[in-house]
PDB file of C-alpha atoms in Angstrom:
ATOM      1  CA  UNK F   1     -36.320 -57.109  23.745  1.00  0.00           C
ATOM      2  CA  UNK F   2     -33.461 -59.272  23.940  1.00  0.00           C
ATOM      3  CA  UNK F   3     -34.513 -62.177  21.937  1.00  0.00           C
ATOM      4  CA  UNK F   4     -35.163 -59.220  19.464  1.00  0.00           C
ATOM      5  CA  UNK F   5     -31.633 -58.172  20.067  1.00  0.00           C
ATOM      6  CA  UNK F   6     -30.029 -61.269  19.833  1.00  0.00           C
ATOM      7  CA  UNK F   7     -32.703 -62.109  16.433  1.00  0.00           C
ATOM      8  CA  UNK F   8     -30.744 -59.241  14.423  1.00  0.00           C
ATOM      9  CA  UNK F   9     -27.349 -60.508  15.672  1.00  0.00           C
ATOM     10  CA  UNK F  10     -26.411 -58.267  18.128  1.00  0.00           C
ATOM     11  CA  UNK F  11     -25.289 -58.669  21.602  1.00  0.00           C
ATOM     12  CA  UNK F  12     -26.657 -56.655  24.563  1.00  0.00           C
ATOM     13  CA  UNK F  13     -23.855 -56.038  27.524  1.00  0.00           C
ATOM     14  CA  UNK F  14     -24.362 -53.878  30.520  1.00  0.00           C
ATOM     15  CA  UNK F  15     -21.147 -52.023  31.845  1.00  0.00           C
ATOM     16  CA  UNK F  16     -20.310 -49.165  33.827  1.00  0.00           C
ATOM     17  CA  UNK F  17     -20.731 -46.578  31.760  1.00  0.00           C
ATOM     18  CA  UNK F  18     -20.789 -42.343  33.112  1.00  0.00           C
ATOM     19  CA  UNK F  19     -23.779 -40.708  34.023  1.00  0.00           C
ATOM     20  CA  UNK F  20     -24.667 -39.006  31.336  1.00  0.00           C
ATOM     21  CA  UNK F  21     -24.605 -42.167  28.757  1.00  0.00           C
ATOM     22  CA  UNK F  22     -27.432 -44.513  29.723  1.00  0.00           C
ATOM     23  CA  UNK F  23     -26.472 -46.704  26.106  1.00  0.00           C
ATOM     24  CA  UNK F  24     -24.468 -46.910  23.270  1.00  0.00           C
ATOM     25  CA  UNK F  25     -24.748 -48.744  19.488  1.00  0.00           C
ATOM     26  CA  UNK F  26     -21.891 -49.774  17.741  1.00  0.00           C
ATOM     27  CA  UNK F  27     -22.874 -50.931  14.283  1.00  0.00           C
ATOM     28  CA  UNK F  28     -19.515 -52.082  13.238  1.00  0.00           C
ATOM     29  CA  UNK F  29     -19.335 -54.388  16.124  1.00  0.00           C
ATOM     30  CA  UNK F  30     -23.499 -54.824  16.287  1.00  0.00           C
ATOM     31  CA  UNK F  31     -22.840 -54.025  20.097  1.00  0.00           C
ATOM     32  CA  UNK F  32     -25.298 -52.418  22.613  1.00  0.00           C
ATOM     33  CA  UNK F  33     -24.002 -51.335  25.791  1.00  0.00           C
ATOM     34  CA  UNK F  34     -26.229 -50.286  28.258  1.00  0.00           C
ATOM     35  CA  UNK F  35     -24.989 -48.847  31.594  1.00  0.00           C
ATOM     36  CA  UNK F  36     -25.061 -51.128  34.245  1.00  0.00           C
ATOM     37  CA  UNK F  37     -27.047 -48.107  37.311  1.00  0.00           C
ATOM     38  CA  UNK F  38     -30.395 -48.072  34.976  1.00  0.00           C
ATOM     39  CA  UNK F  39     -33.431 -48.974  36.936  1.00  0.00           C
ATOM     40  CA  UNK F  40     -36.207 -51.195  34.946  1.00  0.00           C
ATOM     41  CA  UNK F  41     -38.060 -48.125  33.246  1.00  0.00           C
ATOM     42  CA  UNK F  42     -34.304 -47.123  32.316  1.00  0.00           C
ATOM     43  CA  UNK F  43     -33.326 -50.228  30.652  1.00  0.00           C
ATOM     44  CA  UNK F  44     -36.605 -50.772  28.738  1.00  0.00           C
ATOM     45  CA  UNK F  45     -36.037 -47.602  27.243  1.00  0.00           C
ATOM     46  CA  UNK F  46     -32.760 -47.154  26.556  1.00  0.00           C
ATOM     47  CA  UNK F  47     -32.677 -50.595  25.089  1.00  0.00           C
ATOM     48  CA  UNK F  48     -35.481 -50.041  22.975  1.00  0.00           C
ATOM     49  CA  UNK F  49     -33.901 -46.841  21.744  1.00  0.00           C
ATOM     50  CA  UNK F  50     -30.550 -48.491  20.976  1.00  0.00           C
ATOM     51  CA  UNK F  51     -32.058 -51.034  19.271  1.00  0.00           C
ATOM     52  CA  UNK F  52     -33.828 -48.347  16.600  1.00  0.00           C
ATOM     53  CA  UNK F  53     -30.656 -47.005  15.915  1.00  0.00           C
ATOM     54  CA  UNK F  54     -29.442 -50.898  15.234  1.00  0.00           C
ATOM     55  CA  UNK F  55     -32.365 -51.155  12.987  1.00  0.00           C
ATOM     56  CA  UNK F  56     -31.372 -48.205  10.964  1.00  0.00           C
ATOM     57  CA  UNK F  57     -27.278 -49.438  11.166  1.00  0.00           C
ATOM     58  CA  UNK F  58     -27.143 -45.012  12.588  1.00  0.00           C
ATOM     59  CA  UNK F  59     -23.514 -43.798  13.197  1.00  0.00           C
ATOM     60  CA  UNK F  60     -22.721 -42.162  15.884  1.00  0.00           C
ATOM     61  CA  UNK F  61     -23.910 -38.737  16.730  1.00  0.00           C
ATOM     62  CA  UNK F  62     -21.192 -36.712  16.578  1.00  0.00           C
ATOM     63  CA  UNK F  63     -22.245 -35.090  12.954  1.00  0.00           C
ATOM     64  CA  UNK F  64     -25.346 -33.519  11.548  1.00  0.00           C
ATOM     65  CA  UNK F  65     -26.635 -36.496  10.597  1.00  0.00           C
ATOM     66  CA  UNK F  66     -26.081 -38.091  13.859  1.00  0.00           C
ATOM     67  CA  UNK F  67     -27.659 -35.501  15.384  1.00  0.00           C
ATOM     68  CA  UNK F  68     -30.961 -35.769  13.011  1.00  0.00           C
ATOM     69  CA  UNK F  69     -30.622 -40.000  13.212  1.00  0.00           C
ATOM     70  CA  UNK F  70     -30.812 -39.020  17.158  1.00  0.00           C
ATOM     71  CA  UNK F  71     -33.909 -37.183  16.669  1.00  0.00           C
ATOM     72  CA  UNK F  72     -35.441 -39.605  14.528  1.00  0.00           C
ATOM     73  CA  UNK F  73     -34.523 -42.844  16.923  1.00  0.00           C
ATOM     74  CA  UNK F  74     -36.718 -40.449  19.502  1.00  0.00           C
ATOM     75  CA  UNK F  75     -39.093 -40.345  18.212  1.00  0.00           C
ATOM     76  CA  UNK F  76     -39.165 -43.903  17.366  1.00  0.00           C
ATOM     77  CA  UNK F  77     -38.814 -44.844  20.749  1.00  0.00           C
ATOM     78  CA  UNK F  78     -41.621 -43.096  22.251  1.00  0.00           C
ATOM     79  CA  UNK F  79     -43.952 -44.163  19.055  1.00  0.00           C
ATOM     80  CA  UNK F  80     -42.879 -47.782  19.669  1.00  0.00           C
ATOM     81  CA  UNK F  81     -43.259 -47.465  23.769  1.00  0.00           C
ATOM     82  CA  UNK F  82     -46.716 -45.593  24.067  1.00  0.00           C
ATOM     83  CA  UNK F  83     -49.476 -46.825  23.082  1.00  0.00           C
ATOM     84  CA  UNK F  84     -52.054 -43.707  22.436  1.00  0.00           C
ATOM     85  CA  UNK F  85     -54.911 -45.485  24.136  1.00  0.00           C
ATOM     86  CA  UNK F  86     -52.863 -45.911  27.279  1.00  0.00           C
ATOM     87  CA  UNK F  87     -51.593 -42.581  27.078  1.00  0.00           C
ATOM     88  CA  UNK F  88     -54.676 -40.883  26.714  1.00  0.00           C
ATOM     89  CA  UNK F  89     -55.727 -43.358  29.567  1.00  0.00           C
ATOM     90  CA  UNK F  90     -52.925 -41.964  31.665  1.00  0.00           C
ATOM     91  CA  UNK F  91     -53.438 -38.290  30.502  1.00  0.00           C
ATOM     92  CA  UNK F  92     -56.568 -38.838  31.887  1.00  0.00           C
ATOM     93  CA  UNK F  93     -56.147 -40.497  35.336  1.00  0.00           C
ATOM     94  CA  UNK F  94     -53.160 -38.787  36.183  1.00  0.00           C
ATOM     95  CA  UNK F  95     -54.610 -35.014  35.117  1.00  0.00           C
ATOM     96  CA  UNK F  96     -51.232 -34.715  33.357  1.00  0.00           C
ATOM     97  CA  UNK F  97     -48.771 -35.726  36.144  1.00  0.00           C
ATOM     98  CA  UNK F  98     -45.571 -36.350  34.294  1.00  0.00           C
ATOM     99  CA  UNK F  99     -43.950 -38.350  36.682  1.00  0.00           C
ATOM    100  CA  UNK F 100     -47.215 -40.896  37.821  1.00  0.00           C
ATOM    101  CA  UNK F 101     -47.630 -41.210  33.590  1.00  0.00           C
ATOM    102  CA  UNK F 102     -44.033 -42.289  33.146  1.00  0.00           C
ATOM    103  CA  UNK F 103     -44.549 -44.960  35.716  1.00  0.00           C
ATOM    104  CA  UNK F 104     -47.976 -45.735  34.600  1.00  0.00           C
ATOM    105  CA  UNK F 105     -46.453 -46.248  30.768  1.00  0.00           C
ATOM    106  CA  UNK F 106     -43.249 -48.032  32.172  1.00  0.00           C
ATOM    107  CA  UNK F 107     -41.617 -45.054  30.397  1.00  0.00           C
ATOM    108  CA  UNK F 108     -38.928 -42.362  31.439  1.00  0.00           C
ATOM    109  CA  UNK F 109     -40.033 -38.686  31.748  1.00  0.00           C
ATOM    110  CA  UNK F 110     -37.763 -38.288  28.447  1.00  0.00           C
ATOM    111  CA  UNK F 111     -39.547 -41.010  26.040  1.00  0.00           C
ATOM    112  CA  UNK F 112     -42.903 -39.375  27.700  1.00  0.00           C
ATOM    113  CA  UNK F 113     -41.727 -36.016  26.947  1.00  0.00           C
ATOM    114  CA  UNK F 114     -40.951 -37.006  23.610  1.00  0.00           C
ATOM    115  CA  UNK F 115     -44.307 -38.842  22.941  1.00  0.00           C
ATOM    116  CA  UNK F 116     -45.820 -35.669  23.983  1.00  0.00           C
ATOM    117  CA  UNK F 117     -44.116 -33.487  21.650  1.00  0.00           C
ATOM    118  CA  UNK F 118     -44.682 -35.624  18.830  1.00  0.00           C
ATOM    119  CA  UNK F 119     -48.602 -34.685  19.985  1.00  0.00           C
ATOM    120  CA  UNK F 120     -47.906 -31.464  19.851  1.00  0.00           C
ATOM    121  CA  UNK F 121     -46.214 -31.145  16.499  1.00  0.00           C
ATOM    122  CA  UNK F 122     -48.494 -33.289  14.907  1.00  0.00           C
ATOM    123  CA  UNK F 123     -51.810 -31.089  16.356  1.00  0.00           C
ATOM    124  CA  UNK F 124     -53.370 -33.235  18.404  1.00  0.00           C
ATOM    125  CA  UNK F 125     -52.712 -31.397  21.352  1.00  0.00           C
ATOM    126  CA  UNK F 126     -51.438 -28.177  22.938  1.00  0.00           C
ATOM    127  CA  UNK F 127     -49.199 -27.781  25.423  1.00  0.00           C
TER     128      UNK F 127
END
């Protein structure tokens, strides 16, 4: 994903960031930052994410909009990261185990989460 990165012309920096921000996008300065504590399944994901919302050139989401390009980038993310013939391979070895599926789909528990609820709101499955 960083040849991809670096493809669009952006550069891809880890850095200390707080706890609660795993990345950031700037489009002005077609910067991603990704915090420097992220484990593997971590940086996958938050990299892939960041780079959706450099796809789409999203502001930030402090606004309405933000908030509905942060929903859409989601989704995205878990689309682009799960595969639904591994996850229903997962679904079925793990009985539903969250936790064993995430590390099965080199996923986080959110982008899994996610994937799930696009199942859900789509009909394909109930929760």
């Amino acid at each position: 994903m960083i040849e991809h990165a670096e493809s669009m012309g952006l550069s891809v920096v880890s850095r200390d960031l707080p706890r609660d921000i795993c990345g950031l996008y700037d489009d002005r300065h077609r910067l991603i930052l990704l915090a420097d504590w992220l484990n593997q399944r971590q940086r996958r994901c938050t990299l892939c994410h960041e780079l959706i919302h450099a796809r789409h050139h999203d502001p930030g989401c402090g606004s309405q909009y933000g908030i509905k390009c942060e929903r859409r980038c989601r989704r995205e993310t878990a689309l682009t990261l799960i595969s639904p013939v591994d996850y229903g391979m997962a679904e079925e070895v793990y009985e539903g185990n969250t936790w064993m599926m995430a590390v099965e789909l080199s996923v986080t528990i959110q982008v899994l989460s996610d994937y799930r609820q696009l199942l859900y709101d789509s009909g394909v499955c109930m929760q």
